[in-house]
mmCIF file of C-alpha atoms and ligand atoms in Angstrom:
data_model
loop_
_atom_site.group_PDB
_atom_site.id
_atom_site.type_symbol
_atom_site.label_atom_id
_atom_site.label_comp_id
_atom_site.label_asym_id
_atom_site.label_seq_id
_atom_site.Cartn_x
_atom_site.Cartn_y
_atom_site.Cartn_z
ATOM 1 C CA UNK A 103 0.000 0.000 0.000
ATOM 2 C CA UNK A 104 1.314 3.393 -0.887
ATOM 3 C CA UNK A 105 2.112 6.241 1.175
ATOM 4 C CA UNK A 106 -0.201 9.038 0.734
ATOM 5 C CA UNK A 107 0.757 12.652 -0.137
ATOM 6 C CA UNK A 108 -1.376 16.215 -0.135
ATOM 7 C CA UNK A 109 0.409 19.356 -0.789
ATOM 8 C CA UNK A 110 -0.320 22.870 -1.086
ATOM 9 C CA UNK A 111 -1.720 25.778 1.255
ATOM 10 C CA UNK A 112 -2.267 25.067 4.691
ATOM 11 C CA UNK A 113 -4.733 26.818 6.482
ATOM 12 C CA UNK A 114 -4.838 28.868 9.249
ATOM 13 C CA UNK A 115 -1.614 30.417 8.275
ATOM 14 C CA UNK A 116 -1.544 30.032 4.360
ATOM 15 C CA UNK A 117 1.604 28.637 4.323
ATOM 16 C CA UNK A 118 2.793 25.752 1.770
ATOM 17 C CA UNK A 119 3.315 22.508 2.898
ATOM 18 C CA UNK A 120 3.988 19.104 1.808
ATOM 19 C CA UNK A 121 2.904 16.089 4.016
ATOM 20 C CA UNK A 122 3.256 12.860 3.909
ATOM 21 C CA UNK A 123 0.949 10.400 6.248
ATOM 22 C CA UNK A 124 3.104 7.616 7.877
ATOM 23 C CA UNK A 125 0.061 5.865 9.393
ATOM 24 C CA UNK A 126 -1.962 8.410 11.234
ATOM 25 C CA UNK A 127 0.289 10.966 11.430
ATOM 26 C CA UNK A 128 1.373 13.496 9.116
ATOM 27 C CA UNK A 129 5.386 13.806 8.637
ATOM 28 C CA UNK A 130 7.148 16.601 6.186
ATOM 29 C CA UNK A 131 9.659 13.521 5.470
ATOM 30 C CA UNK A 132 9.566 12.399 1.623
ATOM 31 C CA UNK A 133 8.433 9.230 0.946
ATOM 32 C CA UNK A 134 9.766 7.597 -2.242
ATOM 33 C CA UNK A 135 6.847 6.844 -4.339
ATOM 34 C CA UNK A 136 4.298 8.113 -2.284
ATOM 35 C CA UNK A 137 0.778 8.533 -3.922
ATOM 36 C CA UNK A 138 -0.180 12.681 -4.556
ATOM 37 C CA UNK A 139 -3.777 12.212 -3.703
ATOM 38 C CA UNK A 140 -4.553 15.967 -3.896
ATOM 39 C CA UNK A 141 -2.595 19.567 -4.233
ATOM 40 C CA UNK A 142 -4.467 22.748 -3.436
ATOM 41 C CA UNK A 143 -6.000 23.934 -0.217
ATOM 42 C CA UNK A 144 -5.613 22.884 3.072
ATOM 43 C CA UNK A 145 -7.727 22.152 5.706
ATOM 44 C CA UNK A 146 -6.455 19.877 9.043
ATOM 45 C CA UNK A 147 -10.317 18.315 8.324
ATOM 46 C CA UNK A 148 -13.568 19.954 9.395
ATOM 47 C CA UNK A 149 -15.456 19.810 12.424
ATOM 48 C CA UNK A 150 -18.929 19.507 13.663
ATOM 49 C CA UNK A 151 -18.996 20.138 17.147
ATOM 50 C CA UNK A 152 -22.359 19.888 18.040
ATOM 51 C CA UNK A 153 -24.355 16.857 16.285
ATOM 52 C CA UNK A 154 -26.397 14.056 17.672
ATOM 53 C CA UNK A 155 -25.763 11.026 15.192
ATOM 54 C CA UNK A 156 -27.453 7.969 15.474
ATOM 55 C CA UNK A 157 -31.013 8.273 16.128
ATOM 56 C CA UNK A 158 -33.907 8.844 13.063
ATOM 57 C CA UNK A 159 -36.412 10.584 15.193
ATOM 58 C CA UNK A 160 -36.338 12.508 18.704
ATOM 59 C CA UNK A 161 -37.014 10.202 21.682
ATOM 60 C CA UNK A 162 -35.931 7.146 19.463
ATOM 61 C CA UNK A 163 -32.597 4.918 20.717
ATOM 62 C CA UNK A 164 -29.552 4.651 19.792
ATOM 63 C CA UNK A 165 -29.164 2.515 16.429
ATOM 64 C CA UNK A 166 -26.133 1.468 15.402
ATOM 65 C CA UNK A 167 -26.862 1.083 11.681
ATOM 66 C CA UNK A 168 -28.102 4.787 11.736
ATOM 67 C CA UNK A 169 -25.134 6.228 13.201
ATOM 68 C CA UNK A 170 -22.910 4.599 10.931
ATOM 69 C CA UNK A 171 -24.748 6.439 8.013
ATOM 70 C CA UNK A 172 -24.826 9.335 9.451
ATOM 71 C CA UNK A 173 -20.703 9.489 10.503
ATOM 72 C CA UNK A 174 -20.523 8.160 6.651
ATOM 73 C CA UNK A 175 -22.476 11.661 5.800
ATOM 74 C CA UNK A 176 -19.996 13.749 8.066
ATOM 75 C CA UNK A 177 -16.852 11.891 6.506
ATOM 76 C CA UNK A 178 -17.961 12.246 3.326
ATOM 77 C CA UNK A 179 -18.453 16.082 3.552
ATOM 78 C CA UNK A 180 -14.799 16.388 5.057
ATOM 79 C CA UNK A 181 -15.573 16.059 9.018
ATOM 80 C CA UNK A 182 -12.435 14.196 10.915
ATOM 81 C CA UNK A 183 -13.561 15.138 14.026
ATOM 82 C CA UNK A 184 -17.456 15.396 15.924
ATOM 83 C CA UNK A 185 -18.018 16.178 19.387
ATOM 84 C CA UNK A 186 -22.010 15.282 20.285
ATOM 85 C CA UNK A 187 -22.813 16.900 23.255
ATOM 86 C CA UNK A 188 -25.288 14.322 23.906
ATOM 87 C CA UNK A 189 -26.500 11.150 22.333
ATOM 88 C CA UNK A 190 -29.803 8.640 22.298
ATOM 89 C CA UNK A 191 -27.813 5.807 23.899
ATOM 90 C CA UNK A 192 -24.062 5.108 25.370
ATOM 91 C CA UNK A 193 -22.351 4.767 22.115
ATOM 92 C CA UNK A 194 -20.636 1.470 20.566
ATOM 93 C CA UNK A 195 -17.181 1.173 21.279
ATOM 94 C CA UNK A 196 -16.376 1.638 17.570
ATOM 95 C CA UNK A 197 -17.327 5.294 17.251
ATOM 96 C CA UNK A 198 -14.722 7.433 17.144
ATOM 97 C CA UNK A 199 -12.244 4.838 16.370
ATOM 98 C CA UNK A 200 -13.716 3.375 13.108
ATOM 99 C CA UNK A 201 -10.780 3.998 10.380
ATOM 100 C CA UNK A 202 -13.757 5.263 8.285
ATOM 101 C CA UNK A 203 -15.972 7.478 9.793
ATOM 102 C CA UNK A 204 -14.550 10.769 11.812
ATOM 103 C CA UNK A 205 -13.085 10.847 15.237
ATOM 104 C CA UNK A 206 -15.915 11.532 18.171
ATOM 105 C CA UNK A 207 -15.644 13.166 21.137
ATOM 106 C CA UNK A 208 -19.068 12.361 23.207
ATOM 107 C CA UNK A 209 -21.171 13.441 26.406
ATOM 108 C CA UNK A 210 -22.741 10.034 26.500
ATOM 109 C CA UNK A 211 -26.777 10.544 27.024
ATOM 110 C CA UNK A 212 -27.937 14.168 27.771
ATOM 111 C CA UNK A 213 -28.404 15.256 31.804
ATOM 112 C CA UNK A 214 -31.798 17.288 32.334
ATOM 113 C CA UNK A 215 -33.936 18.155 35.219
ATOM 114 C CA UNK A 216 -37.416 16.221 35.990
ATOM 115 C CA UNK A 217 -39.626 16.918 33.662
ATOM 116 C CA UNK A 218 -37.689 18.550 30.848
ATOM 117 C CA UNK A 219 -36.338 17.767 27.650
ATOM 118 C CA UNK A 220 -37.406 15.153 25.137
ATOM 119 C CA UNK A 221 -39.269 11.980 26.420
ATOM 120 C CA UNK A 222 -37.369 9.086 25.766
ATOM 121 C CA UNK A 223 -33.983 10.894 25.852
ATOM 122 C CA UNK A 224 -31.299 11.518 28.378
ATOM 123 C CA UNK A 225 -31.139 10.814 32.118
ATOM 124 C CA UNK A 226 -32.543 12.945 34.701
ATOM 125 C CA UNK A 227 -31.673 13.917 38.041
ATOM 126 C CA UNK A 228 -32.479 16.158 41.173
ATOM 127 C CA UNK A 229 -30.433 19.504 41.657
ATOM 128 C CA UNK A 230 -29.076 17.180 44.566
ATOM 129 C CA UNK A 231 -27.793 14.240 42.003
ATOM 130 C CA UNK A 232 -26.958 16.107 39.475
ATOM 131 C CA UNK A 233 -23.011 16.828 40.154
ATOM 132 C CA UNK A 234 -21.990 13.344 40.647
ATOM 133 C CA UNK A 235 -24.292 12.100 37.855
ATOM 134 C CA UNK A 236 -22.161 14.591 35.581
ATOM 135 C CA UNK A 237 -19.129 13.944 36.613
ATOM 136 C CA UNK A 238 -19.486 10.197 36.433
ATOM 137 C CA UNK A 239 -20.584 11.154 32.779
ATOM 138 C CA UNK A 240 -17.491 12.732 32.199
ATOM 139 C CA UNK A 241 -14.892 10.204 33.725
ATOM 140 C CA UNK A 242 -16.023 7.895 31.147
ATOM 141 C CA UNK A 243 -16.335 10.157 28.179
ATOM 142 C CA UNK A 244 -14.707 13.656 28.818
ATOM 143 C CA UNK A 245 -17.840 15.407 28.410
ATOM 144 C CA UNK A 246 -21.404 15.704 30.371
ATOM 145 C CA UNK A 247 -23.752 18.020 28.758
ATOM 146 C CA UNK A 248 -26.620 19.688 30.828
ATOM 147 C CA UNK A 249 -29.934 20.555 29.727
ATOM 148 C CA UNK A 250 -29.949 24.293 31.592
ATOM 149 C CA UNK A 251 -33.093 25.341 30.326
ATOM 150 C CA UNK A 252 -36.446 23.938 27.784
ATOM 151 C CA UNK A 253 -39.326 25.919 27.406
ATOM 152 C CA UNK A 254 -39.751 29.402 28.269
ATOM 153 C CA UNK A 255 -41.543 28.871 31.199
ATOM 154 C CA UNK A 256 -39.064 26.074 32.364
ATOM 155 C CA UNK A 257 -37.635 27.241 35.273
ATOM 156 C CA UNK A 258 -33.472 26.551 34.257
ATOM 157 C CA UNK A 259 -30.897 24.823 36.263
ATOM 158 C CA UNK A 260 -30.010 27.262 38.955
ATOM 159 C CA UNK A 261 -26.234 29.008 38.979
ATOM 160 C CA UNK A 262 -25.521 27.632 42.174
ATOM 161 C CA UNK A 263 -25.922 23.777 40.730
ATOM 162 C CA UNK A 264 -24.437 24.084 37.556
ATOM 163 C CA UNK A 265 -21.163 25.438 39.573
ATOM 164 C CA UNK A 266 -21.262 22.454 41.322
ATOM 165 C CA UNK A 267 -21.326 20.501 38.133
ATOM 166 C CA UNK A 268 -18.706 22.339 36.715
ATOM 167 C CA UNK A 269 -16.527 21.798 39.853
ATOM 168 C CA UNK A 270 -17.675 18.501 39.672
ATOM 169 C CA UNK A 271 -16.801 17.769 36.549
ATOM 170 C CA UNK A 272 -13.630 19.239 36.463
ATOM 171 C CA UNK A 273 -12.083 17.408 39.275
ATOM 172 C CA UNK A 274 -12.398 14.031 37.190
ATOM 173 C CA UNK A 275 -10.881 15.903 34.205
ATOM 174 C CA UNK A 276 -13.895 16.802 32.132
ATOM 175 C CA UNK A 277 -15.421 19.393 31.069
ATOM 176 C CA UNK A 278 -18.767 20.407 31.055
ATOM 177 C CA UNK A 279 -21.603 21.934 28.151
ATOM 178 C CA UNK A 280 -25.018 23.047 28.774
ATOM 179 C CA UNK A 281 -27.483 23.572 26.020
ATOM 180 C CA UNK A 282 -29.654 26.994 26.882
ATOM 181 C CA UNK A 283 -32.622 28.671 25.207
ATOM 182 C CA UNK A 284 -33.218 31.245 27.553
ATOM 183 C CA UNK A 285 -31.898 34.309 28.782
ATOM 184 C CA UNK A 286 -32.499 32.833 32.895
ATOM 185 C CA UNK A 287 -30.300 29.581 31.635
ATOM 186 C CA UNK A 288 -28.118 30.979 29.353
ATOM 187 C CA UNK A 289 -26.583 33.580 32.465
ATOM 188 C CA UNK A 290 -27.060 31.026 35.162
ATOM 189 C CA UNK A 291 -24.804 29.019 32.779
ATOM 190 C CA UNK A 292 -22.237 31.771 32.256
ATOM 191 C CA UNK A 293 -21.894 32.813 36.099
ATOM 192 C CA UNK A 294 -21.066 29.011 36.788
ATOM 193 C CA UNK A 295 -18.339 28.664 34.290
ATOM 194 C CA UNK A 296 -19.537 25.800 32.095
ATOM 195 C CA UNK A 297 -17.432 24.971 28.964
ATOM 196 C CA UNK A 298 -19.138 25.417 26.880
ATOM 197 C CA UNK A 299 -22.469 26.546 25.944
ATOM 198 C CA UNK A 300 -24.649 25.123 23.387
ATOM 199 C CA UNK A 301 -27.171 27.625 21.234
ATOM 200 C CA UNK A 302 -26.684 30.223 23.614
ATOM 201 C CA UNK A 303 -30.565 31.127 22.374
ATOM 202 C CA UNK A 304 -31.933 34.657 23.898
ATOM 203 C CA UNK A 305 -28.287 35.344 25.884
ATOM 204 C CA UNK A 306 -27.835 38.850 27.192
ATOM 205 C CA UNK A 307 -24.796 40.331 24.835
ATOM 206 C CA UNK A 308 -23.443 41.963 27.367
ATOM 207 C CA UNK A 309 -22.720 38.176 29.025
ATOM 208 C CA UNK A 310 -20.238 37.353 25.982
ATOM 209 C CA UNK A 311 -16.751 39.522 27.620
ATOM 210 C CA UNK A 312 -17.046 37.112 30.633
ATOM 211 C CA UNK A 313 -17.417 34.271 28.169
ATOM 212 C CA UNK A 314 -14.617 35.401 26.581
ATOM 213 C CA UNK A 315 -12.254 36.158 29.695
ATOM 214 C CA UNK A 316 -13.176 33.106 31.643
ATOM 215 C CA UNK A 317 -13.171 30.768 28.119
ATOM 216 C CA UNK A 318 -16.633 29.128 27.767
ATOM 217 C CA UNK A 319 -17.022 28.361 24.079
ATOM 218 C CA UNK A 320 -20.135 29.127 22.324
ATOM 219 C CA UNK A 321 -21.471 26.698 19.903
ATOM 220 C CA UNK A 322 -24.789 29.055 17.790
ATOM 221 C CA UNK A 323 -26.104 26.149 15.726
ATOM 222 C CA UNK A 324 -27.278 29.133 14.034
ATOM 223 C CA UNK A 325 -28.422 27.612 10.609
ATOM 224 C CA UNK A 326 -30.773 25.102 12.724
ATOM 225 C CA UNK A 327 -31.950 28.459 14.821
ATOM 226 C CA UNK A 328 -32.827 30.720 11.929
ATOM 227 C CA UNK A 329 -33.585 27.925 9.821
ATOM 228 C CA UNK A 330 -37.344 27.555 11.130
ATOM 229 C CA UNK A 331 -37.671 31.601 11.308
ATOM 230 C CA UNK A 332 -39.818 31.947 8.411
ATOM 231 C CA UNK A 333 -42.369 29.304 9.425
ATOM 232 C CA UNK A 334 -42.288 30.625 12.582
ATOM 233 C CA UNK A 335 -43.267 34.121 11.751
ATOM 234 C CA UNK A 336 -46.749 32.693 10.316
ATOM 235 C CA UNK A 337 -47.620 30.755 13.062
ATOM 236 C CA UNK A 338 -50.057 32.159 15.533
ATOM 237 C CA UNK A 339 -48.437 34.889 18.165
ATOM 238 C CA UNK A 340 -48.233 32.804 21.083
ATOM 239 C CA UNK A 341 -46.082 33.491 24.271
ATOM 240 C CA UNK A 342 -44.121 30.478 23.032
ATOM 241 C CA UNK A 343 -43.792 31.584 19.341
ATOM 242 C CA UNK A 344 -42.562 35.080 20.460
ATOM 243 C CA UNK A 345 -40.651 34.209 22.418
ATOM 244 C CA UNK A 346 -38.463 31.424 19.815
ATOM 245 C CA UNK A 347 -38.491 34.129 17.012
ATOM 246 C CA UNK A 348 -37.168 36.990 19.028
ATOM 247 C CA UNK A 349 -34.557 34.911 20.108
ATOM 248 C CA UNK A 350 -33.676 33.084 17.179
ATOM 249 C CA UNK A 351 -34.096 36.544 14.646
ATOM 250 C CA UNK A 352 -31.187 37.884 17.069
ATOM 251 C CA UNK A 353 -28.735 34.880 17.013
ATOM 252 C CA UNK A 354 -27.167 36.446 14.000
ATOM 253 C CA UNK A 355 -26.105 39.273 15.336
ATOM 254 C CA UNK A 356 -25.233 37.892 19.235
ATOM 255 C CA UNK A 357 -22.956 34.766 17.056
ATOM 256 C CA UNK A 358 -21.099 37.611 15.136
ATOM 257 C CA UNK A 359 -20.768 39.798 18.658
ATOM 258 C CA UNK A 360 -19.369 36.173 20.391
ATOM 259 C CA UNK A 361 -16.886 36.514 17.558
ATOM 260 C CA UNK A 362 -15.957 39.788 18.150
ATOM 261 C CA UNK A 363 -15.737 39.913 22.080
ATOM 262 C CA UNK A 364 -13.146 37.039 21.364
ATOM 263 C CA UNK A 365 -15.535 34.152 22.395
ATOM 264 C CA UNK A 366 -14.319 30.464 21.343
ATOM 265 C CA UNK A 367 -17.057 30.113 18.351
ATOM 266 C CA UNK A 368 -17.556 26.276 17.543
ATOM 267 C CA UNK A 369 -19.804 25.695 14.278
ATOM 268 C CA UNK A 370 -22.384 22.711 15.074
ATOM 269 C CA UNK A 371 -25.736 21.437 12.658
ATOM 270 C CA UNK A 372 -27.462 20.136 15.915
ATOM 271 C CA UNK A 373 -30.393 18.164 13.791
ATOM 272 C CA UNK A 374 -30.838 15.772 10.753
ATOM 273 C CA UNK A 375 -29.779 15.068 7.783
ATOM 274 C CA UNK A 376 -26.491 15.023 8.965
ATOM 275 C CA UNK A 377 -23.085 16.182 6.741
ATOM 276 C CA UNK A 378 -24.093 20.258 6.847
ATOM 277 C CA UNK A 379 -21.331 21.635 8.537
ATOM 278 C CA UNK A 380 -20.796 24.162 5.554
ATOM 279 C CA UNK A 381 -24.212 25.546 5.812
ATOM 280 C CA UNK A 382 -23.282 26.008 8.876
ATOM 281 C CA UNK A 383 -19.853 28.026 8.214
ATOM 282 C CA UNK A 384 -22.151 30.113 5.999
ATOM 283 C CA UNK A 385 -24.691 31.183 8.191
ATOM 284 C CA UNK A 386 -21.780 32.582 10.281
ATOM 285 C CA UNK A 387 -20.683 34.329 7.441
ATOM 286 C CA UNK A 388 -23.813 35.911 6.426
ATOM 287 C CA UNK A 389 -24.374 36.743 10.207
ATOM 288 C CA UNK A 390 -21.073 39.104 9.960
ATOM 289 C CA UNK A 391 -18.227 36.666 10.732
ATOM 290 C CA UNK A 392 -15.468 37.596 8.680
ATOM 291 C CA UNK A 393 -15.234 33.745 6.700
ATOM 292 C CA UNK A 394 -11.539 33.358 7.798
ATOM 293 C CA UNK A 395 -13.325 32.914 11.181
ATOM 294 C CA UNK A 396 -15.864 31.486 10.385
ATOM 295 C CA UNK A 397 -14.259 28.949 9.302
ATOM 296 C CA UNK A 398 -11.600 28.034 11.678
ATOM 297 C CA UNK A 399 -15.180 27.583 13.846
ATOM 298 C CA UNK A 400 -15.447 24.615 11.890
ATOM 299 C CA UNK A 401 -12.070 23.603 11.403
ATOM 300 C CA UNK A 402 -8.683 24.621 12.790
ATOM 301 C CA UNK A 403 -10.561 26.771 15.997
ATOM 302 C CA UNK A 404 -12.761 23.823 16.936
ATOM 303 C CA UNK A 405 -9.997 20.640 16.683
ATOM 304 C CA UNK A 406 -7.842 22.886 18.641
ATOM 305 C CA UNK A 407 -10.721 23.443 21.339
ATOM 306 C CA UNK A 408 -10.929 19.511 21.237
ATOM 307 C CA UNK A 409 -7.277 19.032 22.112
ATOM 308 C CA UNK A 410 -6.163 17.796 18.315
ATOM 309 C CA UNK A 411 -3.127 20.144 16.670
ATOM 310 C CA UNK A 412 -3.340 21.000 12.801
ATOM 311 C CA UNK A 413 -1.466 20.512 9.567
ATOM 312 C CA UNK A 414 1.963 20.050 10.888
ATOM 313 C CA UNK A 415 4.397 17.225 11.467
ATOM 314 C CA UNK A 416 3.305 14.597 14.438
ATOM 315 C CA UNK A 417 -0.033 15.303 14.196
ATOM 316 C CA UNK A 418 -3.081 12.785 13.556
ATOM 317 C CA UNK A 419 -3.221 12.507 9.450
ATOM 318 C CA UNK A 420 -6.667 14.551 8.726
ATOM 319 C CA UNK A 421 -7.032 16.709 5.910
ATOM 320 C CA UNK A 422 -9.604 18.018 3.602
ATOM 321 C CA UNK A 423 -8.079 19.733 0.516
ATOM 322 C CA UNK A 424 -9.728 22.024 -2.066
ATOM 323 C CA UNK A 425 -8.659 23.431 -5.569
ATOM 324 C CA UNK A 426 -9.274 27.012 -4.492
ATOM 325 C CA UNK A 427 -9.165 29.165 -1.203
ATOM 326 C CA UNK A 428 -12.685 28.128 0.316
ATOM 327 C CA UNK A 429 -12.564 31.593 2.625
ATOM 328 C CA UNK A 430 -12.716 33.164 -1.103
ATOM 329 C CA UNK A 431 -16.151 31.460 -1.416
ATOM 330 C CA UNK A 432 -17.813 29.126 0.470
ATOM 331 C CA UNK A 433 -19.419 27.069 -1.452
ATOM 332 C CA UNK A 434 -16.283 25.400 -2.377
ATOM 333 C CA UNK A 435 -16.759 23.680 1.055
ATOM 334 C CA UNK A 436 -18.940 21.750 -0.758
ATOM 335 C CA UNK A 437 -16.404 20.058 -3.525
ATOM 336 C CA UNK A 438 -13.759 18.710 -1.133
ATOM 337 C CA UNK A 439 -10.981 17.217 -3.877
ATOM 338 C CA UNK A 440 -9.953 14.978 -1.351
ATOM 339 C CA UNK A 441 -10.593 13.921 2.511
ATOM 340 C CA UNK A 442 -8.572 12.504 4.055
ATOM 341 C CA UNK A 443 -8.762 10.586 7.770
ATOM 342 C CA UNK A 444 -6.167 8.842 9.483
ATOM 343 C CA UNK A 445 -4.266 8.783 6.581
ATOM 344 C CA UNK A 446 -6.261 6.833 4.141
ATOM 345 C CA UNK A 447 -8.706 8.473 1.382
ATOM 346 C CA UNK A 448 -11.990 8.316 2.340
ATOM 347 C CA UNK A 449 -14.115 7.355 -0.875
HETATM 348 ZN ZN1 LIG B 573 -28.204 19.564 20.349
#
């Protein structure tokens, strides 16, 4: 079996390089006869950092069959790496590590409060349970992910728990997300320090310099926000309805403020059909993100966030490569020329 070669512009910095991929890891040593699989621009792979694979409908389990397609969709669209901040079931042992499909990074099931969140999903504790419940969670996976808030009447998480979770969580090593919706959860989330925070829906702006000082991420999944605005906006004007389209008609603008305050700004898809990752790096765009960053929030930003380095010698052999400069126009993140994962071409 040959060695495989990609060459060109790497990206963040622009610079040219030349790699070679001795197993899973990328070396600038030449390889006699290695195989050029691709020559253009760089990427050290994309990432989706907030996706739930594996599961057809809400509230359904975990099917191993279903996640498999949808890692094939990621792969295929030039993810390496995933982190789901939740999932329908504890996860096979083969995701993640599947020479195929992308890398994973996982919170195992979601953590909510009685009586909130989907039925059939996640595990659910008191405000007593739920530290230890998250940071067993994370000793086994990294992650825990808390449901802070649901509906808008939902009374969230309070401050005082979620620090405990977060202390919690931290003293086994892990590190802690919390979806939020609301302005109540997304601030009771921010006081306690979480990790990160997922949608960040409705957040006071003024929230996002602590964000950025203390360094919880903040992952929009703004496509899958704004994506149901204009079916929203002809539904009847109930407290519920206002309340999703003032929040989600703002996300634009509070993702491109996270940017600017100097938030960590991870690009997720959140729902089905899996492989989007580029409409997501788009809607960034569009909300103001200049598309240098809003890319790295899919690529380079987020696998650093996730502990992996980029295009450079020792590191694991991802790439995605593309004939032109995809920060020139994004649509070229649709027509990858080659992916590559652990060193082998993914076809
Ligand atoms: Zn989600």
């Amino acid at each position: 079996m040959s060695v495989l070669r990609v060459r060109g512009r790497a990206l963040p910095s622009g610079e040219p390089v030349d790699l070679y991929a001795d197993g899973d890891r990328w070396t600038t040593d030449p390889v006699p006869g290695a195989e050029l699989v691709a020559e253009g621009w760089l990427l050290p792979g994309l990432v989706d950092a907030h996706t739930h694979p594996g599961a057809e409908e809400l509230g359904r389990p975990l099917d191993p069959a279903i996640l498999r397609a949808d890692l094939q969709r990621h792969a295929a669209a030039g993810v390496a790496l995933i982190r789901s901040p939740g999932l329908a079931g504890d996860p096979p042992e083969w995701f993640g590590h599947d020479p195929d499909l992308p890398r994973a990074v996982h919170a195992g099931p979601w953590i909510a409060q009685h009586g909130q969140f989907f039925d059939g999903w996640g595990r659910r504790a008191s405000h007593a349970d739920l530290p230890a419940l998250a940071a067993t969670q994370a000793a086994a996976s990294g992650w825990a992910k808390l449901i802070a808030d649901w509906g808008p009447d939902d009374d969230p998480i309070p401050a005082g728990v979620l620090r405990a979770v977060v202390e919690a969580v931290h003293a086994v090593g892990g590190r802690v997300a919390v979806h939020s919706q609301n302005a109540s959860g997304g601030a009771a989330a921010v006081t306690a320090g979480v990790d990160s925070l997922e949608h960040g829906m409705c957040l006071d702006p003024a929230l996002l310099s602590q964000m950025a000082s203390q360094g919880t991420a903040l992952t929009p999944t703004l496509s899958v926000i704004t994506g149901s605005l204009a079916r929203r906006r002809t539904q009847p004007d109930t407290p519920r309805n206002r309340w999703y389209v003032g929040g989600a008609s703002a996300h634009p603008a509070l993702s491109a403020a996270a940017v600017e305050a100097g938030v960590v700004v991870l690009a997720g898809t959140d729902s089905r059909p899996h492989g989007r990752v580029a409409d997501e790096v788009r809607a960034l765009a569009a909300a103001g993100v200049p598309p240098h960053e809003a890319l790295g929030a899919a690529s380079w930003s987020a696998r650093s966030y996730l502990g992996l380095p980029g295009l450079e010698p020792g590191a694991p052999a991802d790439a995605v490569v593309y004939d032109t400069d995809p920060r020139l126009d994004l649509t070229t993140l649709d027509k990858p020329r080659a992916v590559v994962l652990r060193g082998r071409l993914v076809t």
